[in-house]
Amino acid sequence: MSHQHSNMPRPISVVIVAALVMLEALAVLGCAISYLGNLSTDGAVNVGGQIFMLALCLLLAIWQGSVAANFFKGKAFTRAPIIVWQLFQLILSVSFLSSNIPMVKIAALASIMIAGSSVVLLFAPKTTAFLGDRPSN
C-alpha cells in the first residue's frame, strides 16, 4: 500500500530525497542546456551523436523530475529508479575524483554526498513506512 491510501504525514526524509533527486534533475537539465550551447562546435562526436546526447540528457532530466515528483507523492515504485540513478552517480563521481581540476573534484564529492544521503534516507524507517513497506507505529 502506498501513501495514496494512508493518512500518514509526509516524513522529512521523503521531502529531502525528493528535493535531492529534483536537484539532480535540474543539474542534468543544466548540462543539457550547456550541451545545447556547444552543439555547433567541433568535437570528438559528429553532429548526429551530439544531437543524440542532447536528447538523452533532456529525457533523463524529465525522467528524474517525474521520479522526484512521484516519490514526493508517496509512490513506492519510484524507489528502484532512484537507487539505480544514485548507483550510476556514485560510480561516475568516483571516477571524477582523479581529475586535476579542483571544481570537478568538488562537484564529484558533492555528487557522492548527495547520492549517499539519498540512499540512506530512502531506506529510513519513516520513509519505508510512508511508502507502505512497513506498518507505521
PDB file of C-alpha atoms in Angstrom:
ATOM      1  CA  MET A   1       0.000   0.000   0.000  1.00  0.00           C
ATOM      2  CA  SER A   2       1.481   3.341  -0.999  1.00  0.00           C
ATOM      3  CA  HIS A   3       0.903   6.679   0.669  1.00  0.00           C
ATOM      4  CA  GLN A   4      -2.154   7.273  -1.522  1.00  0.00           C
ATOM      5  CA  HIS A   5      -4.201   5.051   0.783  1.00  0.00           C
ATOM      6  CA  SER A   6      -3.000   6.228   4.171  1.00  0.00           C
ATOM      7  CA  ASN A   7      -3.241   9.375   6.236  1.00  0.00           C
ATOM      8  CA  MET A   8       0.363   9.268   7.434  1.00  0.00           C
ATOM      9  CA  PRO A   9       2.094  12.659   7.317  1.00  0.00           C
ATOM     10  CA  ARG A  10       4.986  13.015   4.878  1.00  0.00           C
ATOM     11  CA  PRO A  11       8.288  12.454   6.738  1.00  0.00           C
ATOM     12  CA  ILE A  12      11.126  14.934   6.299  1.00  0.00           C
ATOM     13  CA  SER A  13      13.255  12.134   4.806  1.00  0.00           C
ATOM     14  CA  VAL A  14      10.805  11.881   1.890  1.00  0.00           C
ATOM     15  CA  VAL A  15      10.935  15.633   1.337  1.00  0.00           C
ATOM     16  CA  ILE A  16      14.749  15.609   1.397  1.00  0.00           C
ATOM     17  CA  VAL A  17      15.085  12.671  -1.029  1.00  0.00           C
ATOM     18  CA  ALA A  18      12.558  14.207  -3.424  1.00  0.00           C
ATOM     19  CA  ALA A  19      14.396  17.539  -3.244  1.00  0.00           C
ATOM     20  CA  LEU A  20      17.797  15.908  -3.853  1.00  0.00           C
ATOM     21  CA  VAL A  21      16.510  13.941  -6.847  1.00  0.00           C
ATOM     22  CA  MET A  22      14.893  17.115  -8.228  1.00  0.00           C
ATOM     23  CA  LEU A  23      18.206  18.924  -7.723  1.00  0.00           C
ATOM     24  CA  GLU A  24      19.902  16.177  -9.727  1.00  0.00           C
ATOM     25  CA  ALA A  25      17.260  16.552 -12.454  1.00  0.00           C
ATOM     26  CA  LEU A  26      17.938  20.280 -12.613  1.00  0.00           C
ATOM     27  CA  ALA A  27      21.692  19.608 -12.814  1.00  0.00           C
ATOM     28  CA  VAL A  28      21.165  17.238 -15.748  1.00  0.00           C
ATOM     29  CA  LEU A  29      18.916  19.839 -17.386  1.00  0.00           C
ATOM     30  CA  GLY A  30      21.683  22.407 -16.871  1.00  0.00           C
ATOM     31  CA  CYS A  31      24.156  20.068 -18.542  1.00  0.00           C
ATOM     32  CA  ALA A  32      21.748  19.629 -21.460  1.00  0.00           C
ATOM     33  CA  ILE A  33      21.386  23.389 -21.842  1.00  0.00           C
ATOM     34  CA  SER A  34      25.160  23.788 -21.727  1.00  0.00           C
ATOM     35  CA  TYR A  35      25.497  20.994 -24.270  1.00  0.00           C
ATOM     36  CA  LEU A  36      22.976  22.768 -26.498  1.00  0.00           C
ATOM     37  CA  GLY A  37      25.082  25.926 -26.362  1.00  0.00           C
ATOM     38  CA  ASN A  38      28.136  23.988 -27.549  1.00  0.00           C
ATOM     39  CA  LEU A  39      26.323  21.884 -30.143  1.00  0.00           C
ATOM     40  CA  SER A  40      27.764  23.643 -33.162  1.00  0.00           C
ATOM     41  CA  THR A  41      31.385  23.418 -32.041  1.00  0.00           C
ATOM     42  CA  ASP A  42      33.605  20.718 -33.439  1.00  0.00           C
ATOM     43  CA  GLY A  43      34.102  17.785 -31.133  1.00  0.00           C
ATOM     44  CA  ALA A  44      35.028  14.148 -30.980  1.00  0.00           C
ATOM     45  CA  VAL A  45      31.443  13.177 -31.824  1.00  0.00           C
ATOM     46  CA  ASN A  46      29.672  14.029 -35.084  1.00  0.00           C
ATOM     47  CA  VAL A  47      26.537  16.196 -35.158  1.00  0.00           C
ATOM     48  CA  GLY A  48      24.202  13.186 -35.083  1.00  0.00           C
ATOM     49  CA  GLY A  49      25.902  11.885 -31.951  1.00  0.00           C
ATOM     50  CA  GLN A  50      25.781  15.321 -30.355  1.00  0.00           C
ATOM     51  CA  ILE A  51      22.041  15.616 -31.030  1.00  0.00           C
ATOM     52  CA  PHE A  52      21.506  12.133 -29.603  1.00  0.00           C
ATOM     53  CA  MET A  53      23.389  13.063 -26.416  1.00  0.00           C
ATOM     54  CA  LEU A  54      21.378  16.269 -26.095  1.00  0.00           C
ATOM     55  CA  ALA A  55      18.095  14.346 -26.456  1.00  0.00           C
ATOM     56  CA  LEU A  56      19.301  11.746 -23.950  1.00  0.00           C
ATOM     57  CA  CYS A  57      20.194  14.425 -21.380  1.00  0.00           C
ATOM     58  CA  LEU A  58      16.825  16.139 -21.845  1.00  0.00           C
ATOM     59  CA  LEU A  59      14.945  12.845 -21.465  1.00  0.00           C
ATOM     60  CA  LEU A  60      16.945  11.961 -18.350  1.00  0.00           C
ATOM     61  CA  ALA A  61      16.180  15.338 -16.786  1.00  0.00           C
ATOM     62  CA  ILE A  62      12.448  14.922 -17.484  1.00  0.00           C
ATOM     63  CA  TRP A  63      12.515  11.350 -16.179  1.00  0.00           C
ATOM     64  CA  GLN A  64      14.285  12.346 -12.977  1.00  0.00           C
ATOM     65  CA  GLY A  65      11.889  15.207 -12.390  1.00  0.00           C
ATOM     66  CA  SER A  66       8.976  12.810 -12.797  1.00  0.00           C
ATOM     67  CA  VAL A  67      10.537  10.299 -10.409  1.00  0.00           C
ATOM     68  CA  ALA A  68      11.123  13.035  -7.803  1.00  0.00           C
ATOM     69  CA  ALA A  69       7.532  14.283  -8.061  1.00  0.00           C
ATOM     70  CA  ASN A  70       6.063  10.776  -7.817  1.00  0.00           C
ATOM     71  CA  PHE A  71       8.317   9.906  -4.894  1.00  0.00           C
ATOM     72  CA  PHE A  72       7.134  13.031  -3.106  1.00  0.00           C
ATOM     73  CA  LYS A  73       3.557  11.822  -3.682  1.00  0.00           C
ATOM     74  CA  GLY A  74       4.445   8.547  -1.976  1.00  0.00           C
ATOM     75  CA  LYS A  75       4.544   6.175  -4.926  1.00  0.00           C
ATOM     76  CA  ALA A  76       6.644   3.193  -3.885  1.00  0.00           C
ATOM     77  CA  PHE A  77       7.636   2.198  -7.445  1.00  0.00           C
ATOM     78  CA  THR A  78       9.955   5.228  -7.584  1.00  0.00           C
ATOM     79  CA  ARG A  79      12.439   3.707  -5.167  1.00  0.00           C
ATOM     80  CA  ALA A  80      14.063   1.438  -7.793  1.00  0.00           C
ATOM     81  CA  PRO A  81      14.824   4.207 -10.312  1.00  0.00           C
ATOM     82  CA  ILE A  82      16.180   6.396  -7.529  1.00  0.00           C
ATOM     83  CA  ILE A  83      18.527   3.633  -6.366  1.00  0.00           C
ATOM     84  CA  VAL A  84      19.730   2.900  -9.913  1.00  0.00           C
ATOM     85  CA  TRP A  85      20.413   6.593 -10.577  1.00  0.00           C
ATOM     86  CA  GLN A  86      22.290   7.011  -7.294  1.00  0.00           C
ATOM     87  CA  LEU A  87      24.474   3.979  -8.063  1.00  0.00           C
ATOM     88  CA  PHE A  88      25.334   5.355 -11.504  1.00  0.00           C
ATOM     89  CA  GLN A  89      26.046   8.710  -9.926  1.00  0.00           C
ATOM     90  CA  LEU A  90      28.362   7.151  -7.333  1.00  0.00           C
ATOM     91  CA  ILE A  91      30.276   5.157  -9.941  1.00  0.00           C
ATOM     92  CA  LEU A  92      30.745   8.148 -12.241  1.00  0.00           C
ATOM     93  CA  SER A  93      31.596  10.534  -9.419  1.00  0.00           C
ATOM     94  CA  VAL A  94      34.328   8.304  -8.037  1.00  0.00           C
ATOM     95  CA  SER A  95      35.976   8.274 -11.471  1.00  0.00           C
ATOM     96  CA  PHE A  96      35.989  12.101 -11.492  1.00  0.00           C
ATOM     97  CA  LEU A  97      37.903  12.263  -8.203  1.00  0.00           C
ATOM     98  CA  SER A  98      41.137  11.643 -10.110  1.00  0.00           C
ATOM     99  CA  SER A  99      40.723  14.897 -12.075  1.00  0.00           C
ATOM    100  CA  ASN A 100      43.316  17.646 -11.811  1.00  0.00           C
ATOM    101  CA  ILE A 101      40.591  20.312 -11.953  1.00  0.00           C
ATOM    102  CA  PRO A 102      39.561  21.409  -8.427  1.00  0.00           C
ATOM    103  CA  MET A 103      35.951  22.266  -9.400  1.00  0.00           C
ATOM    104  CA  VAL A 104      35.488  18.803 -10.915  1.00  0.00           C
ATOM    105  CA  LYS A 105      36.721  17.209  -7.671  1.00  0.00           C
ATOM    106  CA  ILE A 106      34.372  19.406  -5.608  1.00  0.00           C
ATOM    107  CA  ALA A 107      31.432  18.546  -7.865  1.00  0.00           C
ATOM    108  CA  ALA A 108      32.314  14.849  -7.622  1.00  0.00           C
ATOM    109  CA  LEU A 109      32.441  14.989  -3.817  1.00  0.00           C
ATOM    110  CA  ALA A 110      29.117  16.849  -3.686  1.00  0.00           C
ATOM    111  CA  SER A 111      27.606  14.277  -6.014  1.00  0.00           C
ATOM    112  CA  ILE A 112      28.866  11.415  -3.855  1.00  0.00           C
ATOM    113  CA  MET A 113      27.417  13.025  -0.727  1.00  0.00           C
ATOM    114  CA  ILE A 114      24.051  13.622  -2.397  1.00  0.00           C
ATOM    115  CA  ALA A 115      23.867  10.052  -3.698  1.00  0.00           C
ATOM    116  CA  GLY A 116      24.898   8.561  -0.362  1.00  0.00           C
ATOM    117  CA  SER A 117      22.437  10.691   1.580  1.00  0.00           C
ATOM    118  CA  SER A 118      19.636   9.812  -0.824  1.00  0.00           C
ATOM    119  CA  VAL A 119      20.232   6.083  -0.468  1.00  0.00           C
ATOM    120  CA  VAL A 120      20.404   6.228   3.322  1.00  0.00           C
ATOM    121  CA  LEU A 121      17.257   8.342   3.591  1.00  0.00           C
ATOM    122  CA  LEU A 122      15.471   6.187   1.026  1.00  0.00           C
ATOM    123  CA  PHE A 123      15.616   3.251   3.423  1.00  0.00           C
ATOM    124  CA  ALA A 124      14.949   5.183   6.625  1.00  0.00           C
ATOM    125  CA  PRO A 125      12.162   3.535   8.645  1.00  0.00           C
ATOM    126  CA  LYS A 126       9.815   6.514   8.305  1.00  0.00           C
ATOM    127  CA  THR A 127      10.370   6.619   4.543  1.00  0.00           C
ATOM    128  CA  THR A 128       9.607   2.944   4.083  1.00  0.00           C
ATOM    129  CA  ALA A 129       6.539   3.249   6.314  1.00  0.00           C
ATOM    130  CA  PHE A 130       5.357   6.230   4.254  1.00  0.00           C
ATOM    131  CA  LEU A 131       5.770   4.211   1.062  1.00  0.00           C
ATOM    132  CA  GLY A 132       3.712   1.402   2.590  1.00  0.00           C
ATOM    133  CA  ASP A 133       6.507  -1.115   3.101  1.00  0.00           C
ATOM    134  CA  ARG A 134       6.164  -1.221   6.888  1.00  0.00           C
ATOM    135  CA  PRO A 135       3.321  -0.620   9.248  1.00  0.00           C
ATOM    136  CA  SER A 136       3.604   2.799  10.854  1.00  0.00           C
ATOM    137  CA  ASN A 137       3.860   2.950  14.622  1.00  0.00           C
TER     138      ASN A 137
END
